[in-house]
Coordinates of C-alpha atoms and ligand atoms in Angstrom, one line a residue:
X1 CA -18.1 -41.6 -7.0
X2 CA -16.5 -40.3 -3.7
X3 CA -15.6 -36.9 -3.5
X4 CA -11.8 -35.8 -3.9
X5 CA -10.4 -35.1 -0.7
X6 CA -8.6 -31.6 -0.7
X7 CA -6.4 -30.2 2.0
X8 CA -5.3 -26.7 1.9
X9 CA -1.7 -26.2 3.4
X10 CA -1.3 -22.4 4.4
X11 CA -4.9 -20.6 4.7
X12 CA -4.0 -17.0 4.0
X13 CA -4.8 -14.7 0.9
X14 CA -4.7 -17.5 -1.7
X15 CA -5.7 -20.5 0.5
X16 CA -8.7 -19.2 2.0
X17 CA -10.2 -18.4 -1.4
X18 CA -9.2 -21.9 -2.8
X19 CA -10.8 -23.9 0.1
X20 CA -14.3 -21.8 -0.3
X21 CA -14.0 -22.5 -4.3
X22 CA -13.6 -26.1 -3.6
X23 CA -16.5 -26.2 -1.2
X24 CA -18.6 -25.0 -4.1
X25 CA -17.7 -28.2 -6.4
X26 CA -19.8 -31.2 -6.6
X27 CA -16.8 -33.5 -7.2
X28 CA -14.3 -32.4 -4.2
X29 CA -14.5 -31.5 -0.5
X30 CA -12.0 -29.7 2.0
X31 CA -10.8 -32.5 4.8
X32 CA -8.4 -29.5 6.4
X33 CA -7.0 -26.4 6.1
X34 CA -3.8 -25.2 8.1
X35 CA -3.2 -22.3 10.1
X36 CA 0.2 -21.4 12.0
X37 CA -1.4 -18.6 14.0
X38 CA -4.7 -18.3 16.1
X39 CA -5.8 -15.1 14.3
X40 CA -9.1 -14.1 13.1
X41 CA -8.6 -16.3 9.9
X42 CA -8.4 -19.3 12.1
X43 CA -11.7 -18.7 14.2
X44 CA -13.4 -18.1 10.6
X45 CA -12.2 -21.3 9.3
X46 CA -13.7 -22.9 12.1
X47 CA -16.9 -21.1 11.9
X48 CA -17.0 -22.1 8.1
X49 CA -16.9 -25.6 9.3
X50 CA -13.2 -26.3 8.1
X51 CA -11.2 -28.4 10.2
X52 CA -8.1 -26.6 11.4
X53 CA -4.7 -28.4 11.8
X54 CA -1.3 -26.8 12.7
X55 CA 2.5 -27.4 12.9
X56 CA 2.9 -30.1 15.6
X57 CA 4.8 -27.4 17.8
X58 CA 2.4 -24.8 17.5
X59 CA -0.8 -27.2 18.5
X60 CA -0.7 -26.2 22.1
X61 CA -0.6 -22.4 21.5
X62 CA -3.3 -22.8 19.2
X63 CA -5.7 -24.6 21.9
X64 CA -4.6 -22.2 24.6
X65 CA -5.9 -19.2 22.1
X66 CA -9.1 -21.5 21.8
X67 CA -8.9 -22.9 18.3
X68 CA -9.8 -26.5 18.0
X69 CA -7.1 -27.9 16.4
X70 CA -7.9 -31.5 14.6
X71 CA -4.2 -32.4 14.5
X72 CA -0.7 -31.7 12.8
X73 CA -0.3 -30.6 9.2
X74 CA 1.3 -34.4 8.7
X75 CA -2.2 -35.8 10.2
X76 CA -4.0 -33.5 7.5
X77 CA -1.7 -34.6 4.6
X78 CA -2.4 -38.1 5.4
X79 CA -6.3 -37.5 5.1
X80 CA -6.1 -36.0 1.5
X81 CA -5.9 -37.1 -1.9
X82 CA -4.4 -33.9 -3.0
X83 CA -2.8 -30.8 -1.2
X84 CA -3.1 -27.4 -2.4
X85 CA 0.2 -25.6 -0.8
X86 CA -0.6 -21.9 -0.3
X87 CA 2.1 -21.3 2.0
X88 CA 4.2 -18.1 1.4
X89 CA 6.5 -18.2 -1.8
X90 CA 9.8 -20.6 -0.7
X91 CA 8.0 -22.3 2.0
X92 CA 6.2 -24.8 -0.1
X93 CA 9.4 -26.0 -1.3
X94 CA 10.5 -27.0 2.3
X95 CA 7.1 -29.1 2.5
X96 CA 8.0 -31.5 -0.2
X97 CA 9.7 -34.3 1.7
X98 CA 6.3 -34.3 4.2
X99 CA 4.3 -34.7 1.0
X100 CA 6.4 -37.5 -0.5
X101 CA 6.3 -39.3 2.7
X102 CA 2.5 -39.1 2.6
X103 CA 2.6 -40.1 -1.3
X104 CA 0.0 -37.4 -1.9
X105 CA -0.6 -35.3 -5.1
X106 CA 0.5 -31.7 -4.5
X107 CA -0.3 -28.2 -6.3
X108 CA 2.0 -25.4 -5.5
X109 CA 1.6 -21.7 -6.2
X110 CA 3.6 -19.2 -8.3
X111 CA 5.7 -18.4 -5.4
X112 CA 7.7 -21.6 -6.1
X113 CA 10.0 -22.1 -9.0
X114 CA 8.8 -24.2 -11.7
X115 CA 11.5 -27.0 -11.2
X116 CA 9.7 -27.9 -7.7
X117 CA 6.9 -29.4 -9.5
X118 CA 8.5 -29.7 -12.8
X119 CA 5.2 -28.7 -14.6
X120 CA 3.5 -25.2 -14.6
X121 CA -0.2 -24.9 -15.3
X122 CA -2.7 -22.8 -16.8
X123 CA -6.4 -24.0 -17.2
X124 CA -6.8 -22.8 -20.9
X125 CA -3.3 -23.3 -21.9
X126 CA -2.2 -26.7 -20.9
X127 CA -5.0 -28.7 -18.9
X128 CA -4.6 -31.8 -20.9
X129 CA -1.1 -32.1 -19.8
X130 CA -1.8 -31.8 -16.3
X131 CA -4.2 -35.0 -16.5
X132 CA -2.8 -37.7 -13.8
X133 CA 0.0 -35.6 -12.9
X134 CA 1.4 -36.0 -9.1
X135 CA 2.9 -32.6 -8.7
X136 CA 2.2 -29.1 -10.4
X137 CA 2.6 -25.5 -9.9
X138 CA -0.4 -23.2 -10.8
X139 CA 1.5 -19.9 -12.2
X140 CA 1.4 -16.6 -10.4
X141 CA -1.6 -14.0 -10.9
X142 CA 0.5 -12.1 -13.6
X143 CA 1.5 -15.3 -15.5
X144 CA -2.1 -16.7 -15.3
X145 CA -3.4 -13.4 -16.7
X146 CA -0.9 -13.2 -19.7
X147 CA -1.4 -16.9 -20.3
X148 CA -5.5 -16.4 -20.6
X149 CA -4.7 -13.7 -23.5
X150 CA -1.7 -14.9 -25.2
X151 CA -2.7 -18.6 -25.5
X152 CA -6.0 -17.8 -27.7
X153 CA -4.1 -15.2 -29.5
X154 CA -1.3 -17.5 -30.4
X155 CA -3.6 -20.2 -31.7
X156 CA -5.9 -18.0 -33.8
X157 CA -3.2 -15.6 -35.2
X158 CA 0.3 -17.0 -34.1
X159 CA 2.2 -14.7 -31.7
X160 CA 5.4 -13.4 -33.0
X161 CA 6.5 -11.8 -30.2
X162 CA 5.1 -10.2 -27.0
X163 CA 6.3 -7.2 -25.1
X164 CA 4.6 -6.7 -21.8
X165 CA 5.0 -3.7 -18.9
X166 CA 3.5 -4.9 -15.7
X167 CA 2.3 -2.3 -13.3
X168 CA 2.3 -4.1 -10.2
X169 CA 0.4 -3.4 -7.0
X170 CA 2.8 -3.3 -3.9
X171 CA 1.2 -5.3 -1.3
X172 CA -2.3 -7.1 -0.9
X173 CA -4.9 -5.0 0.8
X174 CA -4.5 -6.9 4.2
X175 CA -0.8 -6.5 4.0
X176 CA 0.5 -3.9 6.5
X177 CA 4.1 -4.5 6.2
X178 CA 5.0 -4.2 2.4
X179 CA 5.6 -0.9 0.5
X180 CA 6.2 1.4 -1.2
X181 CA 3.7 4.0 0.1
X182 CA 5.2 6.8 -2.1
X183 CA 7.2 5.9 -4.5
X184 CA 7.2 3.8 -8.3
X185 CA 10.0 1.1 -7.9
X186 CA 11.4 -0.5 -10.8
X187 CA 11.2 -4.0 -9.8
X188 CA 13.5 -5.8 -10.9
X189 CA 16.0 -2.8 -12.1
X190 CA 18.0 -5.5 -14.1
X191 CA 15.9 -6.4 -17.1
X192 CA 13.8 -8.1 -18.3
X193 CA 11.7 -9.4 -15.5
X194 CA 11.0 -13.1 -14.4
X195 CA 7.4 -13.1 -15.4
X196 CA 8.2 -13.5 -19.3
X197 CA 10.3 -16.6 -18.6
X198 CA 7.2 -17.7 -16.2
X199 CA 4.9 -17.6 -19.2
X200 CA 7.3 -19.8 -21.3
X201 CA 7.3 -22.6 -18.3
X202 CA 3.6 -22.9 -19.6
X203 CA 3.9 -22.0 -23.3
X204 CA 7.8 -22.6 -24.1
X205 CA 7.7 -21.5 -27.6
X206 CA 6.1 -18.0 -27.2
X207 CA 8.6 -15.2 -28.0
X208 CA 7.9 -13.0 -24.7
X209 CA 9.9 -10.3 -22.8
X210 CA 8.5 -8.2 -19.6
X211 CA 9.4 -5.3 -17.5
X212 CA 7.8 -4.5 -14.1
X213 CA 7.6 -1.7 -11.5
X214 CA 5.7 -1.5 -8.3
X215 CA 3.2 1.1 -7.4
X216 CA 1.8 2.2 -4.3
X217 CA -1.6 0.7 -4.5
X218 CA -2.9 -2.7 -3.4
X219 CA -6.0 -3.4 -5.5
X220 CA -4.8 -4.9 -8.7
X221 CA -2.1 -5.2 -11.3
X222 CA -2.3 -3.4 -14.7
X223 CA -0.6 -5.0 -18.0
X224 CA 0.2 -3.0 -20.7
X225 CA 0.3 -5.7 -23.5
X226 CA 1.8 -5.1 -27.2
X227 CA 2.0 -8.1 -29.3
X228 CA 3.4 -8.9 -33.0
X229 CA 0.9 -11.3 -34.6
X230 CA 1.9 -13.7 -37.7
X231 CA -1.8 -13.2 -39.3
X232 CA -3.0 -10.1 -40.3
X233 CA -6.2 -9.0 -38.3
X234 CA -8.2 -6.2 -37.4
X235 CA -9.7 -4.8 -34.0
X236 CA -12.7 -6.5 -34.0
X237 CA -11.2 -9.8 -34.8
X238 CA -9.3 -9.5 -31.6
X239 CA -12.3 -8.3 -29.6
X240 CA -14.5 -11.2 -30.9
X241 CA -11.6 -13.6 -30.0
X242 CA -10.8 -12.2 -26.4
X243 CA -14.3 -11.2 -25.5
X244 CA -15.3 -15.1 -26.5
X245 CA -13.0 -16.2 -23.4
X246 CA -14.9 -17.4 -20.3
X247 CA -12.2 -16.0 -18.1
X248 CA -11.8 -12.5 -19.6
X249 CA -14.2 -10.0 -19.0
X250 CA -14.3 -6.8 -21.3
X251 CA -14.4 -3.4 -18.9
X252 CA -15.9 -0.3 -20.1
X253 CA -19.0 1.6 -19.2
X254 CA -17.2 4.2 -16.8
X255 CA -14.7 1.5 -15.7
X256 CA -11.8 3.9 -16.2
X257 CA -9.5 2.5 -13.3
X258 CA -8.6 -0.4 -11.0
X259 CA -10.7 1.3 -8.2
X260 CA -13.9 1.0 -10.3
X261 CA -13.1 -2.7 -11.3
X262 CA -13.1 -3.5 -7.7
X263 CA -16.2 -1.4 -7.0
X264 CA -18.0 -3.3 -9.9
X265 CA -16.9 -6.7 -8.2
X266 CA -18.5 -5.3 -5.2
X267 CA -21.5 -4.2 -6.7
X268 CA -21.6 -8.2 -8.6
X269 CA -21.5 -9.2 -4.9
X270 CA -18.8 -11.3 -5.4
X271 CA -17.2 -12.8 -2.3
X272 CA -14.4 -10.6 -0.9
X273 CA -14.9 -8.7 -3.9
X274 CA -12.8 -11.0 -6.1
X275 CA -12.4 -10.9 -9.5
X276 CA -11.6 -14.2 -11.3
X277 CA -11.2 -12.7 -14.6
X278 CA -8.7 -10.5 -16.4
X279 CA -10.5 -7.3 -16.9
X280 CA -9.6 -6.1 -20.4
X281 CA -10.3 -2.4 -21.4
X282 CA -12.3 -3.2 -24.5
X283 CA -11.5 0.4 -25.9
X284 CA -8.0 -0.3 -25.7
X285 CA -7.6 -3.0 -28.2
X286 CA -5.7 -1.0 -30.8
X287 CA -3.8 -2.1 -34.1
X288 CA -1.2 0.2 -34.8
X289 CA 1.7 -0.2 -37.1
X290 CA 0.3 -4.1 -37.6
X291 CA 1.1 -4.3 -33.6
X292 CA -1.5 -4.8 -31.0
X293 CA -2.0 -3.1 -27.8
X294 CA -4.2 -3.5 -24.8
X295 CA -4.8 -2.8 -21.1
X296 CA -6.1 -5.4 -18.7
X297 CA -6.2 -5.3 -14.9
X298 CA -5.6 -8.5 -12.8
X299 CA -6.9 -9.3 -9.4
X300 CA -4.0 -10.8 -7.6
X301 CA -5.7 -11.9 -4.7
X302 CA -8.3 -14.3 -6.8
X303 CA -7.3 -14.8 -10.4
X304 CA -5.3 -17.9 -9.8
X305 CA -8.3 -19.6 -7.9
X306 CA -10.4 -21.0 -10.8
X307 CA -7.3 -22.5 -12.2
X308 CA -6.6 -24.2 -8.9
X309 CA -9.8 -26.0 -9.2
X310 CA -9.3 -27.0 -12.7
X311 CA -5.6 -28.3 -11.7
X312 CA -7.3 -30.7 -9.1
X313 CA -9.8 -32.2 -11.7
X314 CA -7.0 -32.8 -14.2
X315 CA -4.5 -34.2 -11.7
X316 CA -7.4 -36.4 -10.1
X317 CA -8.6 -37.5 -13.6
X318 CA -12.1 -36.7 -12.7
X319 CA -12.5 -34.6 -15.9
X320 CA -10.6 -35.5 -19.0
X321 CA -11.7 -32.3 -21.1
X322 CA -10.2 -28.9 -20.1
X323 CA -13.3 -26.9 -21.7
X324 CA -15.6 -29.2 -19.6
X325 CA -13.6 -28.3 -16.3
X326 CA -13.5 -24.8 -16.7
X327 CA -17.0 -24.7 -17.4
X328 CA -17.8 -26.8 -14.3
X329 CA -15.5 -24.5 -12.3
X330 CA -17.1 -21.4 -13.8
X331 CA -20.7 -22.2 -13.3
X332 CA -20.2 -23.1 -9.5
X333 CA -18.3 -19.7 -9.1
X334 CA -20.5 -17.6 -10.9
X335 CA -18.3 -17.0 -13.5
X336 CA -20.3 -16.1 -16.7
Ligands
LIG1 P1 -0.3 -15.4 2.6 O1 0.9 -14.8 3.2 O2 -1.3 -14.5 2.5 O3 -0.6 -16.6 3.3 C1 0.3 -17.8 3.5 C2 -0.3 -18.3 4.6 O4 0.6 -19.5 4.9 C3 -0.5 -17.6 5.8 O5 -1.6 -17.9 6.5 C4 0.4 -18.3 6.7 O6 0.6 -18.2 8.2 C5 0.7 -19.8 6.4 N1 2.1 -20.3 6.6 C6 3.3 -19.7 6.6 N2 4.1 -20.6 6.6 C7 3.4 -21.7 6.9 C8 4.0 -23.2 7.0 N3 5.4 -23.5 7.3 N4 2.9 -24.3 7.1 C9 1.8 -23.9 7.1 N5 1.1 -22.7 6.8 C10 2.2 -21.8 6.9 O7 0.3 -15.6 1.0 P2 -0.5 -15.9 -0.3 O8 -0.3 -14.5 -0.8 O9 -1.4 -16.5 -0.2 O10 0.6 -16.6 -1.2 C11 0.7 -18.0 -1.2 C12 1.2 -18.3 -2.5 O11 0.4 -18.0 -3.6 C13 2.7 -17.9 -2.8 O12 3.3 -19.1 -3.5 C14 2.4 -16.8 -3.6 O13 3.3 -16.6 -4.4 C15 1.2 -17.3 -4.4 N6 0.3 -16.2 -5.0 C16 0.2 -14.9 -4.4 C17 -0.8 -14.0 -4.9 C18 -1.0 -12.8 -4.2 O14 -1.1 -11.9 -4.9 N7 -1.3 -12.8 -2.9 C19 -1.2 -14.3 -6.3 C20 -1.2 -15.5 -6.8 C21 0.0 -16.3 -6.0

């Protein structure tokens, strides 16, 4: 069978990781990535062997800077079976007419509204619903992390209600423009935050409310999860359920902070020190007054990458079983 031709529009934090993950799959290949600026990422994309495309008005400037440009973003779109749009939130929406003209399938990221695709995806929660779809949106890093824990909890014990506080990193490590650098910022001040409704875009029946603050850190987000469950269970039941999920990693053994999670990912020789799994502190799993509590850390730069790979497989109908796709993706990326 021919490999699925994937193009990545927007080769930044998320896009470059998705391009590398696609390249690891036996059933798909990268036919192009797009860059708007002739920076180190553009040169490194060429070094990796990716064909680089640019907006037509920028091709001249890119070529003058020494980037070998293969054509316009429209040219790239025309070569692909499916586009993974990883442009900044809000920009992806503007690309929709171009994708419609090319009659190509599209995956957007969590910075776009649910309504743009009309379908929001998380591999463990709704893989089967994505099969054959033309448009999808892989939910944001925080929503992906929440779906990965709430879906199995709901399936096994029933989630009566979930209340989550999100401690959000202020910026990604490579971002020199965003703050705060010395403050804790309620964000948004008006409660609740958008993250609860975003979880409901995947699992509409879940009663979830979220609040969020931004912190002066770049490494990871941390979630303080509190849930009431329908069925009675104990801490061991929760640990055995969540510990059995392939994209949830229990941490302990002296890992007491996001800094140590990142050190661990470096020790694991993960590319770019990525941590594709939710990192859940096993010792934090507690049942108190019949309510469940735990902490988990979310690596915002990489957690959505395996879910994008599964979304491609579902939409292109090359794997009808979500468990099989998750296993293929995990094996190729080294998620064990
Ligand atoms: P980014 O700024 O790191 O990368 C975006 C890339 O798109 C940049 O290389 C930029 O030059 C390029 N770009 C800008 N305008 C373009 C255009 N018109 N055409 C083609 N390329 C263009 O952004 P990111 O963090 O990778 O975010 C991408 C998407 O992923 C957003 O929807 C975001 O909300 C979502 N997301 C981000 C994170 C995160 O923490 N970084 C996590 C999950 C989801």
